[in-house]
CSV table of C-alpha atoms in Angstrom, one decimal:
chain,number,residue,atom,x,y,z
Y,96,UNK,CA,0.0,0.0,-0.2
Y,97,UNK,CA,1.3,3.6,-0.7
Y,98,UNK,CA,1.0,4.7,3.1
Y,99,UNK,CA,2.4,1.5,4.6
Y,100,UNK,CA,6.1,2.6,4.6
Y,101,UNK,CA,5.5,5.8,6.9
Y,102,UNK,CA,7.3,4.6,10.0
Y,103,UNK,CA,4.7,6.1,12.2
Y,104,UNK,CA,1.2,5.2,12.2
Y,105,UNK,CA,-1.3,6.6,12.4
Y,106,UNK,CA,-0.1,9.8,11.0
Y,107,UNK,CA,-1.8,13.1,12.6
Y,108,UNK,CA,-3.5,14.5,9.5
Y,109,UNK,CA,-5.1,17.9,8.5
Y,110,UNK,CA,-7.8,17.0,6.0
Y,111,UNK,CA,-8.2,19.9,3.4
Y,112,UNK,CA,-11.9,19.9,2.1
Y,113,UNK,CA,-12.4,23.4,1.5
Y,114,UNK,CA,-15.9,24.2,0.7
Y,115,UNK,CA,-17.1,20.5,0.6
Y,116,UNK,CA,-16.7,18.9,3.8
Y,117,UNK,CA,-20.4,19.2,4.5
Y,118,UNK,CA,-21.5,18.2,1.0
Y,119,UNK,CA,-21.6,14.9,-0.7
Y,120,UNK,CA,-18.3,16.0,-2.5
Y,121,UNK,CA,-16.8,15.8,0.9
Y,122,UNK,CA,-17.0,12.0,1.2
Y,123,UNK,CA,-13.3,11.3,1.0
Y,124,UNK,CA,-12.8,13.5,4.1
Y,125,UNK,CA,-16.1,12.3,6.1
Y,126,UNK,CA,-14.9,8.6,5.1
Y,127,UNK,CA,-11.3,9.3,6.5
Y,128,UNK,CA,-12.8,10.9,9.7
Y,129,UNK,CA,-15.1,8.0,10.3
Y,130,UNK,CA,-13.0,5.0,9.5
Y,131,UNK,CA,-9.2,5.5,9.0
Y,132,UNK,CA,-6.8,3.2,10.8
Y,133,UNK,CA,-3.9,5.0,9.4
Y,134,UNK,CA,-4.7,8.6,9.6
Y,135,UNK,CA,-5.6,10.4,12.9
Y,136,UNK,CA,-7.5,13.6,11.9
Y,137,UNK,CA,-6.5,16.5,14.2
Y,138,UNK,CA,-8.1,19.4,12.3
Y,139,UNK,CA,-10.3,19.9,8.9
Y,140,UNK,CA,-9.8,22.8,6.6
Y,141,UNK,CA,-12.9,24.3,5.3
Y,142,UNK,CA,-13.5,28.2,5.2
Y,143,UNK,CA,-17.3,27.7,4.8
Y,144,UNK,CA,-17.6,25.8,8.3
Y,145,UNK,CA,-14.5,27.3,10.2
Y,146,UNK,CA,-14.7,27.6,13.7
Y,147,UNK,CA,-17.3,24.7,13.9
Y,148,UNK,CA,-16.7,20.9,14.6
Y,149,UNK,CA,-17.0,17.9,12.3
Y,150,UNK,CA,-19.8,16.7,14.8
Y,151,UNK,CA,-22.3,18.9,12.9
Y,152,UNK,CA,-21.3,16.7,9.6
Y,153,UNK,CA,-20.1,13.3,10.9
Y,154,UNK,CA,-22.1,12.3,14.1
Y,155,UNK,CA,-20.1,11.1,16.9
Y,156,UNK,CA,-16.8,13.1,16.0
Y,157,UNK,CA,-15.6,16.5,17.4
Y,158,UNK,CA,-12.5,17.6,15.3
Y,159,UNK,CA,-12.3,21.3,15.0
Y,160,UNK,CA,-12.7,22.8,11.4
Y,161,UNK,CA,-10.3,25.5,10.7
Y,162,UNK,CA,-10.0,28.4,7.8
Y,163,UNK,CA,-6.4,27.6,7.0
Y,164,UNK,CA,-3.4,25.4,7.5
Y,165,UNK,CA,-1.8,28.2,9.8
Y,166,UNK,CA,-4.5,27.7,12.1
Y,167,UNK,CA,-4.4,23.8,11.9
Y,168,UNK,CA,-0.5,23.9,12.7
Y,169,UNK,CA,-1.4,24.4,16.5
Y,170,UNK,CA,-2.8,20.9,16.4
Y,171,UNK,CA,0.8,19.3,15.6
Y,172,UNK,CA,0.1,17.7,12.2
Y,173,UNK,CA,2.4,15.6,10.5
Y,174,UNK,CA,0.6,15.6,6.9
Y,175,UNK,CA,-1.8,17.4,4.9
Y,176,UNK,CA,-4.2,15.4,3.1
Y,177,UNK,CA,-5.8,16.8,0.1
Y,178,UNK,CA,-9.1,15.0,0.5
Y,179,UNK,CA,-10.8,16.1,-2.8
Y,180,UNK,CA,-10.3,16.3,-6.6
Y,181,UNK,CA,-10.6,19.1,-9.0
Y,182,UNK,CA,-14.0,17.6,-9.9
Y,183,UNK,CA,-15.2,18.1,-6.5
Y,184,UNK,CA,-14.8,22.0,-6.6
Y,185,UNK,CA,-17.7,24.1,-5.6
Y,186,UNK,CA,-18.7,27.5,-4.6
Y,187,UNK,CA,-21.2,29.3,-2.4
Y,188,UNK,CA,-23.9,31.2,-4.2
Y,189,UNK,CA,-26.5,33.0,-2.4
Y,190,UNK,CA,-25.8,30.8,0.7
Y,191,UNK,CA,-26.3,27.6,-1.4
Y,192,UNK,CA,-23.3,25.2,-2.4
Y,193,UNK,CA,-23.0,25.1,-6.3
Y,194,UNK,CA,-21.0,22.4,-7.9
Y,195,UNK,CA,-18.4,23.8,-10.2
Y,196,UNK,CA,-16.0,21.1,-11.4
Y,197,UNK,CA,-12.8,21.8,-12.8
Y,198,UNK,CA,-10.8,20.0,-15.3
Y,199,UNK,CA,-7.7,17.8,-13.9
Y,200,UNK,CA,-4.9,20.3,-13.3
Y,201,UNK,CA,-6.9,23.4,-12.8
Y,202,UNK,CA,-6.1,23.8,-9.2
Y,203,UNK,CA,-7.8,26.9,-7.3
Y,204,UNK,CA,-5.3,29.5,-6.1
Y,205,UNK,CA,-6.3,28.8,-2.5
Y,206,UNK,CA,-5.6,25.2,-2.7
Y,207,UNK,CA,-2.0,25.8,-4.2
Y,208,UNK,CA,-1.4,28.3,-1.2
Y,209,UNK,CA,-2.5,25.5,1.5
Y,210,UNK,CA,-0.4,22.6,-0.5
Y,211,UNK,CA,2.6,24.9,-0.5
Y,212,UNK,CA,2.4,26.0,2.9
Y,213,UNK,CA,2.2,22.6,4.0
Y,214,UNK,CA,5.4,21.5,2.2
Y,215,UNK,CA,7.2,24.8,3.5
Y,216,UNK,CA,6.1,23.9,6.8
Y,217,UNK,CA,7.7,20.4,6.7
Y,218,UNK,CA,4.3,18.3,6.6
Y,219,UNK,CA,4.2,15.2,4.4
Y,220,UNK,CA,1.3,15.8,1.6
Y,221,UNK,CA,-1.0,13.0,0.7
Y,222,UNK,CA,-3.0,14.1,-2.3
Y,223,UNK,CA,-6.1,12.7,-4.1
Y,224,UNK,CA,-5.9,15.3,-6.8
Y,225,UNK,CA,-5.7,14.1,-10.6
Y,226,UNK,CA,-2.8,16.2,-10.8
Y,227,UNK,CA,0.3,14.4,-9.9
Y,228,UNK,CA,2.1,16.6,-7.4
Y,229,UNK,CA,5.3,14.7,-7.8
Y,230,UNK,CA,5.5,16.2,-11.3
Y,231,UNK,CA,5.3,19.8,-10.0
Y,232,UNK,CA,8.2,22.1,-8.5
Y,233,UNK,CA,7.0,21.0,-5.2
Y,234,UNK,CA,9.5,18.1,-5.1
Y,235,UNK,CA,12.4,20.8,-5.2
Y,236,UNK,CA,11.0,21.8,-1.6
Y,237,UNK,CA,11.0,18.8,0.1
Y,238,UNK,CA,13.1,18.3,3.0
Y,239,UNK,CA,15.0,15.0,3.7
Y,240,UNK,CA,12.5,12.6,4.9
Y,241,UNK,CA,9.6,14.6,3.7
Y,242,UNK,CA,7.1,13.1,1.3
Y,243,UNK,CA,4.4,13.8,-1.4
Y,244,UNK,CA,2.0,10.7,-2.1
Y,245,UNK,CA,-0.1,10.8,-5.2
Y,246,UNK,CA,-3.0,8.7,-4.2
Y,247,UNK,CA,-4.4,8.6,-7.7
Y,248,UNK,CA,-1.0,7.4,-9.4
Y,249,UNK,CA,-1.8,4.8,-12.0
Y,250,UNK,CA,-1.3,1.3,-10.7
Y,251,UNK,CA,2.3,-0.2,-11.4
Y,252,UNK,CA,1.2,-3.6,-12.3
Y,253,UNK,CA,-1.7,-4.7,-14.6
Y,254,UNK,CA,-2.2,-8.5,-14.6
Y,255,UNK,CA,-4.3,-10.0,-17.3
Y,256,UNK,CA,-7.9,-11.4,-16.1
Y,257,UNK,CA,-7.5,-15.4,-15.8
Y,258,UNK,CA,-10.6,-16.3,-14.5
Y,259,UNK,CA,-9.0,-19.7,-13.5
Y,260,UNK,CA,-7.6,-19.1,-10.2
Y,261,UNK,CA,-9.9,-20.3,-7.3
Y,262,UNK,CA,-9.7,-18.7,-3.8
Y,263,UNK,CA,-7.8,-20.9,-1.4
Y,264,UNK,CA,-9.6,-19.6,1.8
Y,265,UNK,CA,-11.6,-16.3,1.9
Y,266,UNK,CA,-15.3,-16.0,1.1
Y,267,UNK,CA,-16.0,-12.7,-0.8
Y,268,UNK,CA,-18.6,-10.2,-0.2
Y,269,UNK,CA,-19.3,-7.5,-2.7
Y,270,UNK,CA,-21.0,-4.1,-1.9
Y,271,UNK,CA,-22.8,-2.9,-5.2
Y,272,UNK,CA,-25.2,-0.1,-5.3
Y,273,UNK,CA,-27.6,2.0,-7.5
Y,274,UNK,CA,-25.6,5.0,-7.7
Y,275,UNK,CA,-22.6,7.0,-6.9
Y,276,UNK,CA,-22.2,8.5,-3.4
Y,277,UNK,CA,-25.1,6.2,-2.1
Y,278,UNK,CA,-23.0,4.9,0.9
Y,279,UNK,CA,-21.4,1.7,-0.7
Y,280,UNK,CA,-18.0,2.6,1.2
Y,281,UNK,CA,-19.8,3.2,4.5
Y,282,UNK,CA,-21.6,-0.1,4.1
Y,283,UNK,CA,-18.6,-1.9,3.0
Y,284,UNK,CA,-16.7,-0.6,6.2
Y,285,UNK,CA,-19.5,-1.4,8.6
Y,286,UNK,CA,-20.0,-4.6,7.5
Y,287,UNK,CA,-16.2,-5.3,7.7
Y,288,UNK,CA,-16.3,-4.1,11.5
Y,289,UNK,CA,-19.5,-6.1,12.3
Y,290,UNK,CA,-17.7,-9.4,10.8
Y,291,UNK,CA,-14.7,-8.6,12.8
Y,292,UNK,CA,-16.8,-8.2,16.0
Y,293,UNK,CA,-17.7,-11.8,15.8
Y,294,UNK,CA,-14.2,-13.1,15.4
Y,295,UNK,CA,-14.2,-13.6,11.6
Y,296,UNK,CA,-10.9,-12.7,10.3
Y,297,UNK,CA,-12.1,-10.0,7.5
Y,298,UNK,CA,-10.1,-8.0,5.3
Y,299,UNK,CA,-11.0,-5.1,2.8
Y,300,UNK,CA,-9.9,-4.8,-0.9
Y,301,UNK,CA,-10.2,-1.2,-1.8
Y,302,UNK,CA,-10.9,0.0,-5.3
Y,303,UNK,CA,-11.0,4.0,-4.7
Y,304,UNK,CA,-9.1,6.9,-3.2
Y,305,UNK,CA,-10.8,6.9,0.2
Y,306,UNK,CA,-10.4,3.0,0.5
Y,307,UNK,CA,-6.7,3.6,0.5
Y,308,UNK,CA,-6.8,6.4,3.0
Y,309,UNK,CA,-8.9,4.5,5.6
Y,310,UNK,CA,-6.4,1.6,5.5
Y,311,UNK,CA,-7.1,-1.5,3.1
Y,312,UNK,CA,-5.6,-5.0,2.9
Y,313,UNK,CA,-5.0,-4.8,-0.6
Y,314,UNK,CA,-6.4,-1.7,-3.2
Y,315,UNK,CA,-5.8,0.4,-5.9
Y,316,UNK,CA,-7.4,3.3,-7.6
Y,317,UNK,CA,-9.5,1.1,-10.2
Y,318,UNK,CA,-10.8,4.0,-12.2
Y,319,UNK,CA,-7.1,4.8,-13.2
Y,320,UNK,CA,-6.9,1.7,-14.9
Y,321,UNK,CA,-8.0,0.9,-18.4
Y,322,UNK,CA,-11.5,-0.4,-18.4
Y,323,UNK,CA,-10.2,-3.9,-20.5
Y,324,UNK,CA,-7.4,-4.2,-17.5
Y,325,UNK,CA,-9.7,-3.5,-14.5
Y,326,UNK,CA,-11.0,-6.8,-13.9
Y,327,UNK,CA,-7.8,-8.7,-14.0
Y,328,UNK,CA,-6.4,-6.1,-11.5
Y,329,UNK,CA,-9.2,-6.6,-9.2
Y,330,UNK,CA,-8.9,-10.4,-9.4
Y,331,UNK,CA,-5.1,-10.0,-8.6
Y,332,UNK,CA,-5.8,-7.9,-5.4
Y,333,UNK,CA,-8.3,-10.4,-4.3
Y,334,UNK,CA,-5.9,-13.3,-4.8
Y,335,UNK,CA,-3.1,-11.4,-2.8
Y,336,UNK,CA,-5.4,-10.9,0.1
Y,337,UNK,CA,-7.2,-14.5,-0.1
Y,338,UNK,CA,-4.7,-16.4,1.9
Y,339,UNK,CA,-4.8,-14.0,5.0
Y,340,UNK,CA,-8.5,-13.8,5.7
Y,341,UNK,CA,-11.7,-15.7,6.1
Y,342,UNK,CA,-13.8,-13.0,4.4
Y,343,UNK,CA,-13.0,-10.3,2.2
Y,344,UNK,CA,-15.3,-7.3,1.6
Y,345,UNK,CA,-14.9,-5.4,-1.7
Y,346,UNK,CA,-16.6,-2.1,-2.6
Y,347,UNK,CA,-17.7,-1.8,-6.2
Y,348,UNK,CA,-17.9,1.9,-8.1
Y,349,UNK,CA,-21.0,3.6,-9.2
Y,350,UNK,CA,-23.6,1.4,-10.2
Y,351,UNK,CA,-23.5,-1.3,-13.4
Y,352,UNK,CA,-26.4,0.7,-15.0
Y,353,UNK,CA,-24.7,3.8,-14.7
Y,354,UNK,CA,-24.3,5.1,-18.4
Y,355,UNK,CA,-21.0,6.8,-17.8
Y,356,UNK,CA,-19.4,4.4,-14.9
Y,357,UNK,CA,-21.1,1.0,-15.7
Y,358,UNK,CA,-18.3,-0.6,-17.5
Y,359,UNK,CA,-16.2,0.0,-14.5
Y,360,UNK,CA,-18.7,-1.2,-11.9
Y,361,UNK,CA,-19.0,-4.4,-14.0
Y,362,UNK,CA,-15.3,-5.0,-14.2
Y,363,UNK,CA,-15.0,-4.6,-10.5
Y,364,UNK,CA,-17.9,-7.0,-9.8
Y,365,UNK,CA,-16.9,-9.7,-12.3
Y,366,UNK,CA,-13.3,-9.4,-11.5
Y,367,UNK,CA,-14.0,-9.9,-7.7
Y,368,UNK,CA,-16.0,-13.1,-8.3
Y,369,UNK,CA,-18.2,-12.8,-5.3
Y,370,UNK,CA,-19.8,-15.4,-3.2
Y,371,UNK,CA,-22.6,-12.8,-1.9
Y,372,UNK,CA,-23.5,-9.3,-2.7
Y,373,UNK,CA,-25.2,-6.7,-0.5
Y,374,UNK,CA,-27.0,-3.8,-2.5
Y,375,UNK,CA,-26.9,-0.1,-1.4
Y,376,UNK,CA,-29.8,2.0,-2.4
Y,377,UNK,CA,-31.6,5.4,-1.6
Y,378,UNK,CA,-35.2,5.1,-2.5
Y,379,UNK,CA,-35.4,8.7,-2.4
Y,380,UNK,CA,-32.9,9.5,-5.1
Y,381,UNK,CA,-34.6,9.6,-8.4
Y,382,UNK,CA,-32.1,11.0,-10.6
Y,383,UNK,CA,-28.2,10.3,-10.7
Y,384,UNK,CA,-25.7,12.4,-8.8
Y,385,UNK,CA,-24.4,15.0,-11.0
Y,386,UNK,CA,-26.4,13.6,-14.1
Y,387,UNK,CA,-29.7,15.1,-12.9
Y,388,UNK,CA,-31.0,14.2,-16.6
Y,389,UNK,CA,-30.8,10.6,-16.0
Y,390,UNK,CA,-33.0,8.5,-13.8
Y,391,UNK,CA,-31.8,6.0,-11.3
Y,392,UNK,CA,-32.8,2.5,-12.5
Y,393,UNK,CA,-35.3,0.5,-10.8
Y,394,UNK,CA,-33.6,-1.4,-7.7
Y,395,UNK,CA,-35.4,-4.7,-8.8
Y,396,UNK,CA,-34.0,-4.5,-12.3
Y,397,UNK,CA,-30.5,-3.6,-11.1
Y,398,UNK,CA,-30.6,-6.3,-8.4
Y,399,UNK,CA,-31.2,-9.1,-11.2
Y,400,UNK,CA,-28.5,-7.8,-13.1
Y,401,UNK,CA,-25.9,-7.6,-10.6
Y,402,UNK,CA,-26.8,-11.3,-9.8
Y,403,UNK,CA,-26.6,-12.4,-13.6
Y,404,UNK,CA,-23.0,-10.4,-14.1
Y,405,UNK,CA,-21.7,-11.4,-10.9
Y,406,UNK,CA,-22.9,-14.8,-10.5
Y,407,UNK,CA,-24.0,-14.5,-6.8
Y,408,UNK,CA,-27.0,-13.8,-4.9
Y,409,UNK,CA,-27.9,-10.3,-3.7
Y,410,UNK,CA,-28.7,-11.4,-0.1
Y,411,UNK,CA,-29.4,-8.1,1.7
Y,412,UNK,CA,-30.1,-4.4,0.9
Y,413,UNK,CA,-28.3,-1.3,2.8
Y,414,UNK,CA,-29.7,2.2,3.2
Y,415,UNK,CA,-29.8,5.0,5.6
Y,416,UNK,CA,-32.9,6.2,7.8
Y,417,UNK,CA,-35.8,3.9,8.9
Y,418,UNK,CA,-38.2,5.4,6.3
Y,419,UNK,CA,-35.9,4.2,3.7
Y,420,UNK,CA,-35.7,0.7,5.3
Y,421,UNK,CA,-39.7,0.6,5.5
Y,422,UNK,CA,-39.7,1.9,1.6
Y,423,UNK,CA,-37.4,-1.1,0.5
Y,424,UNK,CA,-39.2,-4.0,2.3
Y,425,UNK,CA,-41.2,-4.8,-0.8
Y,426,UNK,CA,-37.7,-6.0,-2.4
Y,427,UNK,CA,-38.1,-9.2,-0.3
Y,428,UNK,CA,-34.8,-9.1,1.2
Y,429,UNK,CA,-33.5,-8.2,4.4
Y,430,UNK,CA,-33.1,-4.2,4.7
Y,431,UNK,CA,-30.9,-2.2,7.2
Y,432,UNK,CA,-29.8,1.2,8.2
Y,433,UNK,CA,-26.3,1.1,8.4
Y,434,UNK,CA,-25.9,4.2,10.6
Y,435,UNK,CA,-27.9,2.6,13.4
Y,436,UNK,CA,-25.9,0.3,15.9
Y,437,UNK,CA,-27.1,-2.9,14.7
Y,438,UNK,CA,-27.6,-2.4,11.0
Y,439,UNK,CA,-24.5,-4.1,9.7
Y,440,UNK,CA,-25.0,-6.9,12.4
Y,441,UNK,CA,-28.5,-7.8,10.5
Y,442,UNK,CA,-26.8,-7.8,7.2
Y,443,UNK,CA,-23.9,-10.1,8.3
Y,444,UNK,CA,-26.6,-12.3,9.7
Y,445,UNK,CA,-28.0,-12.3,6.2
Y,446,UNK,CA,-24.7,-13.1,4.5
Y,447,UNK,CA,-24.1,-16.0,6.9
Y,448,UNK,CA,-27.3,-17.3,6.6
Y,449,UNK,CA,-26.8,-17.6,2.8
Y,450,UNK,CA,-23.2,-19.0,3.0
Y,451,UNK,CA,-24.5,-21.5,5.6
Y,452,UNK,CA,-27.3,-22.9,3.3
Y,453,UNK,CA,-24.7,-23.0,0.5
Y,454,UNK,CA,-22.4,-25.2,2.5
Y,455,UNK,CA,-19.5,-22.4,2.8
Y,456,UNK,CA,-19.9,-21.1,6.2
Y,457,UNK,CA,-17.6,-18.4,7.5
Y,458,UNK,CA,-15.0,-19.6,10.0
Y,459,UNK,CA,-14.3,-17.7,13.2
Y,460,UNK,CA,-10.4,-17.9,13.4
Y,461,UNK,CA,-10.0,-14.3,14.9
Y,462,UNK,CA,-10.3,-13.4,18.7
Y,463,UNK,CA,-13.8,-12.2,19.3
Y,464,UNK,CA,-14.0,-8.6,18.7
Y,465,UNK,CA,-10.7,-8.4,16.7
Y,466,UNK,CA,-10.1,-5.2,15.2
Y,467,UNK,CA,-6.9,-6.2,13.6
Y,468,UNK,CA,-4.7,-3.2,11.9
Y,469,UNK,CA,-4.2,-3.4,8.1
């Protein structure tokens, strides 16, 4: 993993999420704050929420939100994490957030100021930008031992898909969904935690930038891979992690019926060769995230297609809010709110029940309640 060779872990980190921390575009910063085992968030930079607390966005947290890195330095950070991409950029217009995505490499002046300040201040910089910072003059400013990590760099090894190798140990739980930014990563990480709490040695195969920042057993930025090689890379990551775990959780991207990203979602699904699938859906979302002219597909249709493409049953549905739970019961599958205490446990019950009926029950080889570091 790209962050595994830092000698100190977790790194004390400032998350840069200017203008977006409280928006859907702030999902990377929110995910790091909620789930990361390798980054300890000490402050968040977002001028629109400065002098507030992260608890207003991520319930159960209480980290200061500041307006600049200069303010954050008082919390003794070791790294600045640029927890957004150029396409996440937005502006406040008449008190409302307006998404205004920029093309890769078009970096707002304030972002540059904060990144340069971090390098001059001796911090490591961990960047989710499409622009590769290691290709800029920032490299000339680095002190000995100081690092820049481009999370979205292309994967070095692109093995071909074989379809011939069988897993020797792990069962695989794939988390699919009906759209982008619908809760797949949160669901996957909550399921991993619930399985570990039962003593199931559970790993996580990351497929996106936030997955790598929270800590994953194996992972890569799959959308940086040519689509015809994506399934082979996913297969490779799963095979590397297989001997170490009794259960692997992998998060899909977008949705298999998404016109822009369906090829990527399908490649991850077929490359992972799952045993079971949990499907994530928000019944209140009628149009696609940032494609408001495109409707979200009917969940019954998409679930049937996921089962056909992945060759594994969809065993449960994850959502947020009890109103949504009630609205989705017509699907005839277990449905749970992933942000309530027993939500993930309900879905792990469904996973275990299906695997048991298939004659492939989960083994419990870890100590009860184990939360092994990656």
